[in-house]
mmCIF file of C-alpha atoms (C1' of nucleotides) in Angstrom:
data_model
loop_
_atom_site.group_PDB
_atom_site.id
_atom_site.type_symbol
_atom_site.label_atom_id
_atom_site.label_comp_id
_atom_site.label_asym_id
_atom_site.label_seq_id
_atom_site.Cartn_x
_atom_site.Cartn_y
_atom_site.Cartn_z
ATOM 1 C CA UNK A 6 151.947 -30.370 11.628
ATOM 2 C CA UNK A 7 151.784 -30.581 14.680
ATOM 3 C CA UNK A 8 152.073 -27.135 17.333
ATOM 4 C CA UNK A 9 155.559 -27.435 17.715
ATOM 5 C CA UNK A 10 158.812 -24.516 17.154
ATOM 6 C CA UNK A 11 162.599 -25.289 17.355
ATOM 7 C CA UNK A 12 165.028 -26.400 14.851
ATOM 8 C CA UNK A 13 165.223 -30.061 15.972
ATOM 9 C CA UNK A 14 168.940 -30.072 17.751
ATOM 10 C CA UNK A 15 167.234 -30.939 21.111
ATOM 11 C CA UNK A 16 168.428 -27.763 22.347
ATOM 12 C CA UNK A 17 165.576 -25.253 21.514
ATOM 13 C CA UNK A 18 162.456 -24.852 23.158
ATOM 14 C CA UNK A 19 159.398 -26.591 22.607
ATOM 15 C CA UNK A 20 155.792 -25.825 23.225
ATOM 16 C CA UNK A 21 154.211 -28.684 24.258
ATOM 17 C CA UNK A 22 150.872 -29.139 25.239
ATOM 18 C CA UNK A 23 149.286 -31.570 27.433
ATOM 19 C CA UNK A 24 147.210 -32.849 24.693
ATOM 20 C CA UNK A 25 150.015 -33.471 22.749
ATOM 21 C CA UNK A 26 151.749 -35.248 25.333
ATOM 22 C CA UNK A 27 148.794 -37.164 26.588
ATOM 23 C CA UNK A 28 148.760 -38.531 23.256
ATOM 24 C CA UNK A 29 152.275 -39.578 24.017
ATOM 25 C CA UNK A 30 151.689 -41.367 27.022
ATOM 26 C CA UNK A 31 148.874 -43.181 25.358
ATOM 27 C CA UNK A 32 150.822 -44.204 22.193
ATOM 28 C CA UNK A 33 153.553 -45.562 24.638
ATOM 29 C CA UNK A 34 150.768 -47.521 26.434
ATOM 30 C CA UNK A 35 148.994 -49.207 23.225
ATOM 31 C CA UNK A 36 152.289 -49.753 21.369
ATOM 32 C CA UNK A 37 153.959 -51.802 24.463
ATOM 33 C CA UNK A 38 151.222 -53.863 23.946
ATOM 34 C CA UNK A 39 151.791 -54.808 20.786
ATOM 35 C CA UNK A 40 155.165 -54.905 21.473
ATOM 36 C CA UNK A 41 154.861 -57.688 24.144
ATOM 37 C CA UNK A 42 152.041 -59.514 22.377
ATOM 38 C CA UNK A 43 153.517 -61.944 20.374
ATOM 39 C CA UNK A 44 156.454 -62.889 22.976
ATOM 40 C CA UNK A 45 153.153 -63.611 25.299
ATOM 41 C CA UNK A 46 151.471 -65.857 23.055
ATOM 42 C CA UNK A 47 154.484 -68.152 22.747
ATOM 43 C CA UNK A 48 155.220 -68.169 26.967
ATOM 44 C CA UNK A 49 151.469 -68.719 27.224
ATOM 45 C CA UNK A 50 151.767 -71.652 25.248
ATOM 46 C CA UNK A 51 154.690 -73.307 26.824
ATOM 47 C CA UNK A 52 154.024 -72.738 30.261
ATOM 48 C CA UNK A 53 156.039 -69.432 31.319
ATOM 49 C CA UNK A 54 155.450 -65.451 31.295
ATOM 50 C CA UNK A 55 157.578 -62.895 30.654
ATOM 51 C CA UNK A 56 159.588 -63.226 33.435
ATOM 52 C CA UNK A 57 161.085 -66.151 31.753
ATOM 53 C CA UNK A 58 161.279 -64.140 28.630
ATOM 54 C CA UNK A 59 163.702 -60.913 30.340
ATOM 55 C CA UNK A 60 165.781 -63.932 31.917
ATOM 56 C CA UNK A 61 166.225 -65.869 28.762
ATOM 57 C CA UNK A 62 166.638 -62.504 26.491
ATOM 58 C CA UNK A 63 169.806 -61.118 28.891
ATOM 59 C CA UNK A 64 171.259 -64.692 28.964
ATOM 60 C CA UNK A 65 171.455 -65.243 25.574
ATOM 61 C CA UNK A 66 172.976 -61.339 25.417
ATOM 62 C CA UNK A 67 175.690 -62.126 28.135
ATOM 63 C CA UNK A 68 176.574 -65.724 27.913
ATOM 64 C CA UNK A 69 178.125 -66.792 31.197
ATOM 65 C CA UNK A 70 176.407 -63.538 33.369
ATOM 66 C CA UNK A 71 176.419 -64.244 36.891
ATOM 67 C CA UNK A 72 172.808 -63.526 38.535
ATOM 68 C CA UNK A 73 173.833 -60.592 40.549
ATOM 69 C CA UNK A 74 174.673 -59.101 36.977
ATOM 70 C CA UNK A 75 170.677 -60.322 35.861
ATOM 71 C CA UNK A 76 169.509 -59.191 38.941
ATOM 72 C CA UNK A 77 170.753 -55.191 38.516
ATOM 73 C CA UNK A 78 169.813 -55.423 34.895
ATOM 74 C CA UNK A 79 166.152 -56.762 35.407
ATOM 75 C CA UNK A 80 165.650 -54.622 38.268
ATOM 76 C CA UNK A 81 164.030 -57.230 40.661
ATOM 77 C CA UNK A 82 164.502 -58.976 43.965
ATOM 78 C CA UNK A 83 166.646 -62.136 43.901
ATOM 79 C CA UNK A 84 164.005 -64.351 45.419
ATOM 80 C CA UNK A 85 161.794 -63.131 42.116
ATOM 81 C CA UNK A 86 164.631 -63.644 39.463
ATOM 82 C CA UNK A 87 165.096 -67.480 41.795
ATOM 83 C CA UNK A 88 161.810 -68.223 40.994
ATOM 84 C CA UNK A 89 162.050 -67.630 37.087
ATOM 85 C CA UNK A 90 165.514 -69.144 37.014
ATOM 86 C CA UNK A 91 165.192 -72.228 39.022
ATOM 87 C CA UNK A 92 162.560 -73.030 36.535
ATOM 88 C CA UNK A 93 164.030 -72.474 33.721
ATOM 89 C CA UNK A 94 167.228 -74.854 35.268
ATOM 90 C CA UNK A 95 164.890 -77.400 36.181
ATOM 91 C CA UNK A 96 163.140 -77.807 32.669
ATOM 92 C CA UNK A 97 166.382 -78.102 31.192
ATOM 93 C CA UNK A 98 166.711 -74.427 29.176
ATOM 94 C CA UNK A 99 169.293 -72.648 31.278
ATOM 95 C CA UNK A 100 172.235 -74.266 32.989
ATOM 96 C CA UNK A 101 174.364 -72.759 36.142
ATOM 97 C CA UNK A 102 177.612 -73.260 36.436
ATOM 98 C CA UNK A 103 179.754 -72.400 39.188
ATOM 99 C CA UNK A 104 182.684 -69.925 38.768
ATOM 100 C CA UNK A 105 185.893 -71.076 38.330
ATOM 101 C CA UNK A 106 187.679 -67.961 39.374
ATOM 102 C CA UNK A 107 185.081 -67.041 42.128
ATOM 103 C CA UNK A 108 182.927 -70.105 43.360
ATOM 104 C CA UNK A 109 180.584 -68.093 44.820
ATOM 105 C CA UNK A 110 179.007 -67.233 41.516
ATOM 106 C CA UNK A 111 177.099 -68.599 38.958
ATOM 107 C CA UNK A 112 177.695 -68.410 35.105
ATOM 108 C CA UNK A 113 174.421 -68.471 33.690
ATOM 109 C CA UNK A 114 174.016 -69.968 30.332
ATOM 110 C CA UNK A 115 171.152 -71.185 27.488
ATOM 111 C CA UNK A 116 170.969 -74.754 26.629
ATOM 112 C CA UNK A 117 170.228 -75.702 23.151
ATOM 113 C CA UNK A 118 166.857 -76.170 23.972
ATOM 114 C CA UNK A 119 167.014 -72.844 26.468
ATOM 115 C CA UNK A 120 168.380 -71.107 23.006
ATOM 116 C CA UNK A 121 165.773 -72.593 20.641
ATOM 117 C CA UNK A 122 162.912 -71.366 22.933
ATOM 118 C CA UNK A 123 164.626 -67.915 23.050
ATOM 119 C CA UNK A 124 165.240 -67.640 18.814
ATOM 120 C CA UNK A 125 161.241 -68.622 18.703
ATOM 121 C CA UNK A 126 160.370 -65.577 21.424
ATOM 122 C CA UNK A 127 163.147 -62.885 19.406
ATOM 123 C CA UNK A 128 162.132 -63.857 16.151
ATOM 124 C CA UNK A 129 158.785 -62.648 16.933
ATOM 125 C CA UNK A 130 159.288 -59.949 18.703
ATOM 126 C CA UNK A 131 161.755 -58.717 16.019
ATOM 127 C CA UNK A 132 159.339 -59.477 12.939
ATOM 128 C CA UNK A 133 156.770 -56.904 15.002
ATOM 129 C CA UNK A 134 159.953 -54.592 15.373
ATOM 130 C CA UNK A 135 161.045 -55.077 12.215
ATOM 131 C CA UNK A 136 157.567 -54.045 9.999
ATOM 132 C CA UNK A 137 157.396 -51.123 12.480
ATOM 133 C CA UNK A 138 160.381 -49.867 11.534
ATOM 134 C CA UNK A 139 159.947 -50.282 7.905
ATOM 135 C CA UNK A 140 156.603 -48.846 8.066
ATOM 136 C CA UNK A 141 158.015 -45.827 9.890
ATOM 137 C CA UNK A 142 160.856 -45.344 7.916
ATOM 138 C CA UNK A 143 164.373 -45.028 8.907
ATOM 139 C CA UNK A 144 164.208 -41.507 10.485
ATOM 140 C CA UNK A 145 161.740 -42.150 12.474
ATOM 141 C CA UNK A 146 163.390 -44.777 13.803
ATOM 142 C CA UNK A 147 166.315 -42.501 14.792
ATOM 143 C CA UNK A 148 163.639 -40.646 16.264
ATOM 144 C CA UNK A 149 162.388 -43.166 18.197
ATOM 145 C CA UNK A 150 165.609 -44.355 19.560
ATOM 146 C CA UNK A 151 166.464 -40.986 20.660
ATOM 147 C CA UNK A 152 163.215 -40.251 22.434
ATOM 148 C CA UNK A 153 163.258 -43.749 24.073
ATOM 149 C CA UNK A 154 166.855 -42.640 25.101
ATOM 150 C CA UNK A 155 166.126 -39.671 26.740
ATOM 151 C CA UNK A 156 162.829 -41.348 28.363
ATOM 152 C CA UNK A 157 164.660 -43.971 30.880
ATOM 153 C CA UNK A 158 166.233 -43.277 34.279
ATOM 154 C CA UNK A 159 169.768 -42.253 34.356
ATOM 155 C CA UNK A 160 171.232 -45.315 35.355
ATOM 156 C CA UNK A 161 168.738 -47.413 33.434
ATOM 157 C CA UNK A 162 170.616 -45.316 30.023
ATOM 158 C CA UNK A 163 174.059 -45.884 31.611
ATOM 159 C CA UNK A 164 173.148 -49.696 31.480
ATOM 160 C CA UNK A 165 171.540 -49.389 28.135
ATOM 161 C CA UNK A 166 174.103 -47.936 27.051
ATOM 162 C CA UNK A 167 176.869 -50.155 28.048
ATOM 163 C CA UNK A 168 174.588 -52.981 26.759
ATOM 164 C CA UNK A 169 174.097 -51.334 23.549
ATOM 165 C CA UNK A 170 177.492 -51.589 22.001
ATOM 166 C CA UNK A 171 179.120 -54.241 23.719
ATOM 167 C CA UNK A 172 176.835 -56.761 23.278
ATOM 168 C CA UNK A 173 177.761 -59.200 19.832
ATOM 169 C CA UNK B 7 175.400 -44.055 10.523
ATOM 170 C CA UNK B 8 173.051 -46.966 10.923
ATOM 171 C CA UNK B 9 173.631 -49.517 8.333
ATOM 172 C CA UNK B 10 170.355 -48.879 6.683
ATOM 173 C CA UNK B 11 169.283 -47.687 3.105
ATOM 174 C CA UNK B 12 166.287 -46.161 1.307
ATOM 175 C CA UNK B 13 165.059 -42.380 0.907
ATOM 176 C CA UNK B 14 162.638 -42.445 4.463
ATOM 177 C CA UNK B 15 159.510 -42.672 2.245
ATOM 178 C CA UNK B 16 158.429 -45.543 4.582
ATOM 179 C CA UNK B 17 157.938 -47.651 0.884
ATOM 180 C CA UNK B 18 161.863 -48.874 0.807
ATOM 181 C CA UNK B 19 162.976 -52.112 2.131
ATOM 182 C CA UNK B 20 165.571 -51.676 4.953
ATOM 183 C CA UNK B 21 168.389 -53.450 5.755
ATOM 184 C CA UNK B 22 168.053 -54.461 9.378
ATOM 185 C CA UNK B 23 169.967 -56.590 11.657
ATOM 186 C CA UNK B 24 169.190 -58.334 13.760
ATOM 187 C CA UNK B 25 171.231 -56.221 15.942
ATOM 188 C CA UNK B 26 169.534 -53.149 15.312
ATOM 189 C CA UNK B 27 166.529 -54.680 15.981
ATOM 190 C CA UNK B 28 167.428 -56.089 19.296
ATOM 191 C CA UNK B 29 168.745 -52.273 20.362
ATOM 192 C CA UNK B 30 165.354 -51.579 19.512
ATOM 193 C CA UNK B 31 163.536 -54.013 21.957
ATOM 194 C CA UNK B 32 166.353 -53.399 24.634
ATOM 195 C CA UNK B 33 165.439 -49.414 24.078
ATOM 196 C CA UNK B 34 161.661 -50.583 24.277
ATOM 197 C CA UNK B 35 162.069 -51.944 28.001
ATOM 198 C CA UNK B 36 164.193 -49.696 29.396
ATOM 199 C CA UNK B 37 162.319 -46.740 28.306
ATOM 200 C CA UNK B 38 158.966 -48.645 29.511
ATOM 201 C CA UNK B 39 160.465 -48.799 33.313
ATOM 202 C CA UNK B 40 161.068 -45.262 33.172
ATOM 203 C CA UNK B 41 158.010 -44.304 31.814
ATOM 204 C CA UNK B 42 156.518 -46.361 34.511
ATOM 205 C CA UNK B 43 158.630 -45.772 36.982
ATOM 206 C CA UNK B 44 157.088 -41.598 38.759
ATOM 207 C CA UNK B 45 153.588 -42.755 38.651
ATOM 208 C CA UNK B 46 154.438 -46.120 40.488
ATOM 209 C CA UNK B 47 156.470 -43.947 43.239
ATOM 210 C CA UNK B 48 152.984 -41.999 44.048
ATOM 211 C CA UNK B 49 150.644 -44.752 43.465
ATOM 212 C CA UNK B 50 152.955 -47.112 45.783
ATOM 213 C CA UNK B 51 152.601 -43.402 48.598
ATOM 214 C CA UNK B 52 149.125 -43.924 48.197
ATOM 215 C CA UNK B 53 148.550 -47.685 48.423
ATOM 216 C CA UNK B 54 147.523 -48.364 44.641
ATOM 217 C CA UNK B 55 148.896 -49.939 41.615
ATOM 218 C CA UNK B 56 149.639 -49.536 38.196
ATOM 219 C CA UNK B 57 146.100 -51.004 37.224
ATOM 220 C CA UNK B 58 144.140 -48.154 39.367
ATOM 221 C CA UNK B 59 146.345 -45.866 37.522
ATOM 222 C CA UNK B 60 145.431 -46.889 34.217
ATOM 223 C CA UNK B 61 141.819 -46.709 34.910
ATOM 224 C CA UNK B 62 142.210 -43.170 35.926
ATOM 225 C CA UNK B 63 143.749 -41.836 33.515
ATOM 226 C CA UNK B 64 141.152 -43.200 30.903
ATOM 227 C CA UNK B 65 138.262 -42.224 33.518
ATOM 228 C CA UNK B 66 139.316 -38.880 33.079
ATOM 229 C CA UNK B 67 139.979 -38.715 29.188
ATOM 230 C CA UNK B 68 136.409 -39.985 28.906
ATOM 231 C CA UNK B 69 134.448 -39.181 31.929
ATOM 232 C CA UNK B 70 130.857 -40.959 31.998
ATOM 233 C CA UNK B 71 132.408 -43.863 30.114
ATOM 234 C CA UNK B 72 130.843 -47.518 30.944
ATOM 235 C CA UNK B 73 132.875 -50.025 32.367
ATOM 236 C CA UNK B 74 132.330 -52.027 29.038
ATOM 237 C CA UNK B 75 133.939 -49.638 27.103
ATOM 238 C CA UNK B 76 136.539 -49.613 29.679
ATOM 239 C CA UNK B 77 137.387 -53.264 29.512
ATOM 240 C CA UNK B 78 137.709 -53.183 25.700
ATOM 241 C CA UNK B 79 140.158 -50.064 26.020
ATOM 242 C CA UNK B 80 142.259 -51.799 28.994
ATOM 243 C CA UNK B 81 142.436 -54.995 27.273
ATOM 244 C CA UNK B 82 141.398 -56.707 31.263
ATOM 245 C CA UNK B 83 138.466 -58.778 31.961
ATOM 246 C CA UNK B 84 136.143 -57.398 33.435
ATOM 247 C CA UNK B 85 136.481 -59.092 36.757
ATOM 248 C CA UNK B 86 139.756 -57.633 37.162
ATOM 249 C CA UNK B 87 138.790 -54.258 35.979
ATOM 250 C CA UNK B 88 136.059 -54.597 38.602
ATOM 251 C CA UNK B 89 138.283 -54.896 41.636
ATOM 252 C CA UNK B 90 140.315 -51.908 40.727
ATOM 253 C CA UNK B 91 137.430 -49.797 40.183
ATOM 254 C CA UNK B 92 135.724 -51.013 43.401
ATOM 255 C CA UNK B 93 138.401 -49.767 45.442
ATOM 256 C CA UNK B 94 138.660 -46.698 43.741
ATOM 257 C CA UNK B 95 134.837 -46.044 44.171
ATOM 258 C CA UNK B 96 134.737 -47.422 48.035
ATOM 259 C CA UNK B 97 137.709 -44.903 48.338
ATOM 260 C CA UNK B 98 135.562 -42.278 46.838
ATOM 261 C CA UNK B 99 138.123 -41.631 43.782
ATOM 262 C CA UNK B 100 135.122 -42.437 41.381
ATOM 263 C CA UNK B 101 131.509 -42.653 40.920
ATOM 264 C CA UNK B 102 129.378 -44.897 39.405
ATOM 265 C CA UNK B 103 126.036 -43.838 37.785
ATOM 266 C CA UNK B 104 123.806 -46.514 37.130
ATOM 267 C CA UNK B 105 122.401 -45.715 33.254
ATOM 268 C CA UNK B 106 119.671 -43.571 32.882
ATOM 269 C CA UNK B 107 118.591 -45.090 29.490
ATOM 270 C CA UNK B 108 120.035 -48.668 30.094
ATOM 271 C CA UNK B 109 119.962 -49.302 33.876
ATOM 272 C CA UNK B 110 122.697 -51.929 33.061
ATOM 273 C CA UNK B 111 125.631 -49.864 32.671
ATOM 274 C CA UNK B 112 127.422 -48.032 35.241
ATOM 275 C CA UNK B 113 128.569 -44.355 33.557
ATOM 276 C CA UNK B 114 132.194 -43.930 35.467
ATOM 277 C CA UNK B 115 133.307 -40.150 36.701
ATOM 278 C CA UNK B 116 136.074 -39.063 38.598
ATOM 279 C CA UNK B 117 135.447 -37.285 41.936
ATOM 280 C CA UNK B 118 137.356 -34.076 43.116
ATOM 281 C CA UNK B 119 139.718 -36.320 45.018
ATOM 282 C CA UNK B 120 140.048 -38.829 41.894
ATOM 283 C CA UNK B 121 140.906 -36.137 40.028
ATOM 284 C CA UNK B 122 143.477 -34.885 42.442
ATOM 285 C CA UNK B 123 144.877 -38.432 42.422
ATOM 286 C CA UNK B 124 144.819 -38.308 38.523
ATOM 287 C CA UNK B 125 146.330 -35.115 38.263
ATOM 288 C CA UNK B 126 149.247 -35.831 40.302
ATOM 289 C CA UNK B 127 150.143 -39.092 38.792
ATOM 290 C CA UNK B 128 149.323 -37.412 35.174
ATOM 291 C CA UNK B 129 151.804 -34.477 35.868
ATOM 292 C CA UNK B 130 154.807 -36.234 36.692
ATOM 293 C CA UNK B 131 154.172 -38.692 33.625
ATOM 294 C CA UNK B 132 154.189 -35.838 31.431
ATOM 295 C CA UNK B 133 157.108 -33.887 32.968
ATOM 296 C CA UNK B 134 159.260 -36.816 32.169
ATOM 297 C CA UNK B 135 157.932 -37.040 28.801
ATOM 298 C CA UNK B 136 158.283 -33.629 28.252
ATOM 299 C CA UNK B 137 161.584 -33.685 29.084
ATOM 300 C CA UNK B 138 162.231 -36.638 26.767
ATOM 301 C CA UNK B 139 160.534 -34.505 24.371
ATOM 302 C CA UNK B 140 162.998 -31.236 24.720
ATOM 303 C CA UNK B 141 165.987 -33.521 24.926
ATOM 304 C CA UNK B 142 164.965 -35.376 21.630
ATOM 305 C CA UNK B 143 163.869 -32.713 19.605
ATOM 306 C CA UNK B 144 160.468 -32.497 17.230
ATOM 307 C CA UNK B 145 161.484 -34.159 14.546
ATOM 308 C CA UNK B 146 162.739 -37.319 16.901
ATOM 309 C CA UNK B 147 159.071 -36.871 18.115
ATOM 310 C CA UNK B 148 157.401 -37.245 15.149
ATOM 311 C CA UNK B 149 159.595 -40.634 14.262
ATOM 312 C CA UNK B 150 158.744 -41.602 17.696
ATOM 313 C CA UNK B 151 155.017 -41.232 17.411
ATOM 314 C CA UNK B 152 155.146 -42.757 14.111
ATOM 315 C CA UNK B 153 157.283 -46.206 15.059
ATOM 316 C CA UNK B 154 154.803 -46.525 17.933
ATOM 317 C CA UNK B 155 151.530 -46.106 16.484
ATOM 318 C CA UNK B 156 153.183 -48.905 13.738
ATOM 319 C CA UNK B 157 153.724 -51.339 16.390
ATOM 320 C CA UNK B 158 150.287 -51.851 17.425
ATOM 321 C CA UNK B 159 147.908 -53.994 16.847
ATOM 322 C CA UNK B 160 145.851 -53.355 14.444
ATOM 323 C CA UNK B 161 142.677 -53.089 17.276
ATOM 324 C CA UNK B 162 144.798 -51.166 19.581
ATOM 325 C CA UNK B 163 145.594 -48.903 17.140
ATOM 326 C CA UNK B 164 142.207 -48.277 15.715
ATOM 327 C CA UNK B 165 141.816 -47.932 19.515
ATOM 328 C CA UNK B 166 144.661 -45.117 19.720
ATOM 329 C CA UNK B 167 143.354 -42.963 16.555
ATOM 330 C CA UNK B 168 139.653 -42.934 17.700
ATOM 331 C CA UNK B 169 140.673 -41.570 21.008
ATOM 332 C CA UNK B 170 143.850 -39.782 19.596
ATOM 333 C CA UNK B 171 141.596 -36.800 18.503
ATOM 334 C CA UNK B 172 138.314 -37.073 19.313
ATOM 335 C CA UNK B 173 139.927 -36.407 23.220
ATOM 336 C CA UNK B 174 139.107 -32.748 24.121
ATOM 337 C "C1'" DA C 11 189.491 -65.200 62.680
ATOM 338 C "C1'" DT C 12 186.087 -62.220 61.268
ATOM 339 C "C1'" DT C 13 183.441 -59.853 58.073
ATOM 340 C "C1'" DT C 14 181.603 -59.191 53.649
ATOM 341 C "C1'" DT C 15 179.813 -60.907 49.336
ATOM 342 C "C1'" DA C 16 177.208 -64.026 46.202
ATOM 343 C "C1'" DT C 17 173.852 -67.069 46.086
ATOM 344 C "C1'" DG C 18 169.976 -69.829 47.403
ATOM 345 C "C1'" DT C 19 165.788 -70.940 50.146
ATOM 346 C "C1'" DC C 20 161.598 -70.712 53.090
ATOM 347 C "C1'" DA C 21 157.564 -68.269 54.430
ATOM 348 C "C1'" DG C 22 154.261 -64.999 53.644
ATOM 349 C "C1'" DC C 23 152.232 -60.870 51.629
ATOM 350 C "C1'" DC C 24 150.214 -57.912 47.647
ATOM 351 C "C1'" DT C 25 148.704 -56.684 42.989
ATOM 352 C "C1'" DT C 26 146.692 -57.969 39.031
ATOM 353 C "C1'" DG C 27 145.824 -61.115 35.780
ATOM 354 C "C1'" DT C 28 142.728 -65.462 34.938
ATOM 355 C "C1'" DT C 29 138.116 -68.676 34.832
ATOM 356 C "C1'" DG C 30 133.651 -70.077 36.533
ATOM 357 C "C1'" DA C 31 129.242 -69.237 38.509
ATOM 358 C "C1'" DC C 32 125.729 -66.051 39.489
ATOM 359 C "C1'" DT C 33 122.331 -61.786 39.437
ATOM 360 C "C1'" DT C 34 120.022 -58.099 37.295
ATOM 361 C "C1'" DT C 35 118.466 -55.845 33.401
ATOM 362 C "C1'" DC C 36 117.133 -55.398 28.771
ATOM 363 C "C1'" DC C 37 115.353 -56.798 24.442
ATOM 364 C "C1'" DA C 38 113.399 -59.583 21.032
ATOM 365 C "C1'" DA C 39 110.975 -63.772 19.306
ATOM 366 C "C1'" DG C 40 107.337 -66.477 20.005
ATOM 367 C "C1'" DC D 25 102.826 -61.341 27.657
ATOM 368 C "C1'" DT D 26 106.198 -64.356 28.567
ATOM 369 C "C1'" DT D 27 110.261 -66.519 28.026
ATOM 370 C "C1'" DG D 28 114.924 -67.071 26.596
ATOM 371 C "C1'" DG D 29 119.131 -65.135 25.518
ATOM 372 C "C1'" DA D 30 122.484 -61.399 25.632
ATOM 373 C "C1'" DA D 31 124.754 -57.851 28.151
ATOM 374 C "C1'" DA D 32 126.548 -55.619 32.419
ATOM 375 C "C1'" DG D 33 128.188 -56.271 36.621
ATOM 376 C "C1'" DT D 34 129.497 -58.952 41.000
ATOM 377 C "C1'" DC D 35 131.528 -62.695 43.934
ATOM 378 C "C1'" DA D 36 134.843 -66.487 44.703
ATOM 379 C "C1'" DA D 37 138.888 -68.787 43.940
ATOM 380 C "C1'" DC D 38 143.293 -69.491 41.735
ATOM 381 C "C1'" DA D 39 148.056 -68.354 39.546
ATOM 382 C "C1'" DA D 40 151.986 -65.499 38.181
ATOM 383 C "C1'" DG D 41 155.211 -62.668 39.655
ATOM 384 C "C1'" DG D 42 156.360 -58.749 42.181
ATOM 385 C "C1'" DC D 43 157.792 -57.704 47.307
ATOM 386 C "C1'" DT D 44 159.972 -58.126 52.361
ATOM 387 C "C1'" DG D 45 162.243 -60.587 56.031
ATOM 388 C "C1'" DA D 46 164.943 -64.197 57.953
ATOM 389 C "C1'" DC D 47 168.301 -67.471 57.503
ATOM 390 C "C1'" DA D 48 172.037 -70.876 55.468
ATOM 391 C "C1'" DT D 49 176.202 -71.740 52.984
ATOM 392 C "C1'" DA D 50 180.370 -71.083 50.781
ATOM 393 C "C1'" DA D 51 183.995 -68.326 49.331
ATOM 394 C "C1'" DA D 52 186.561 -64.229 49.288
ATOM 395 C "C1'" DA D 53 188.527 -60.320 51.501
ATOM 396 C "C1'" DT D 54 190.337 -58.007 55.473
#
DNA sequence: ATTTTATGTCAGCCTTGTTGACTTTCCAAG
DNA sequence: CTTGGAAAGTCAACAAGGCTGACATAAAAT
């Protein structure tokens, strides 16, 4: 199929061409897309983007996370992540409480309206996820995971990683 | 190992959980930042975005393309298209041919320096990609490819396929 | 007592999306 | 031929959500 040798252990050689990975690049760049699109249509229509989205998504992961733990695992500034957050307190779907053990920090947890808004936005997302995967078949997915794997930044993987298991 | 059935036909019903499904999306963002993440080091060097990068890249798959055509393959309106490209043309990156047949369209082309620009940021988007490709393997590839393409839209993916081949 | 850490806040900037209003050009119906 | 609409592009203004820098507070650590 397509103009590639090796045995498929990740260890052999490939030839790739640019074509082939242009193509790459491009399906990466339609598909996140679709990926995002139905997640958007929901935030459009209450009011929030999908900054609000990340923050809800990693709260409902990590009940209780403090936001310095948010902050490394979204990757952005604290006065960004404030932003998001302090609307997301204000309307009522996130609450902060302080730590018992260490005051300094906040516990960050969904409301049951904060968790109702959050089922709505991963319920679509996972319906899109869901067909693609059952379209594709379940080695592709295994393909897909692996390539997506192997595609992030080594710390992004590491926290991935320690994500990926942990989490329910 | 994954707690799903069926022979990989793409016809069976899978079981998936929700938890698989979530590794999925989690996989989904954290590979997007990396994929991201080499062209926005040289774009942020140079003083552009992700957005002038974007209308590179499909500049140069298509060269003499109108902006129309542009906007429908960006998914932007045109007014924001329009900014992008007007720095990129006052910066002498592109040129814009007014139509010889319909005086309305501007035909888009990448300069020498454009395509210096494009190269760079195009070379160390495939390099990682490559890499993700070696480490994976081809047959993780093809699943890849495949789960992607399924996850667009239906547009965007009648998008993808028209440009997939018809390229160079 | 001092320093470091966790968090929050204010101010201001940039990119990149949006809508609305407008021009120029083309084409087609009268 | 003219006129009216559609299509392509431009200009202006606004919003979301990134960013930096400076600063405040409280708590923990040294």
């Amino acid at each position: 199929m397509d103009k590639s040798a090796g045995s498929g252990s990740g260890e052999t050689l490939l030839f790739l061409t640019d074509e082939q990975l242009r193509k790459g690049i491009e399906a990466m760049f339609f598909a996140y897309r679709g990926f995002t699109a139905d997640p958007d249509r929901i935030l459009d229509q209450r009011g929030y983007g999908r900054a609000h989205h990340r923050a809800l998504h990693f709260i409902h992961r990590a009940p209780g996370t403090t936001v310095n733990n948010l902050l490394s695992i979204l990757g952005v500034t604290k006065q960004s992540l404030n932003r998001v957050l302090r609307s997301l307190i204000d309307d009522g779907l996130v609450e902060s409480r302080i730590g018992r053990e260490d005051k300094r920090e906040r516990h960050l947890f969904l409301t049951p309206v904060g968790a109702e808004m959050e089922r709505a936005l991963s319920d679509a997302q996972r319906a899109r996820m869901r067909a693609a995967y059952r379209a594709a078949g379940p080695a592709a997915v295994a393909g897909f995971r692996q390539v997506l794997e192997a595609m992030m930044d080594t710390e992004q993987r590491a926290q991935f990683q320690s994500l990926r298991d942990g989490g329910s």
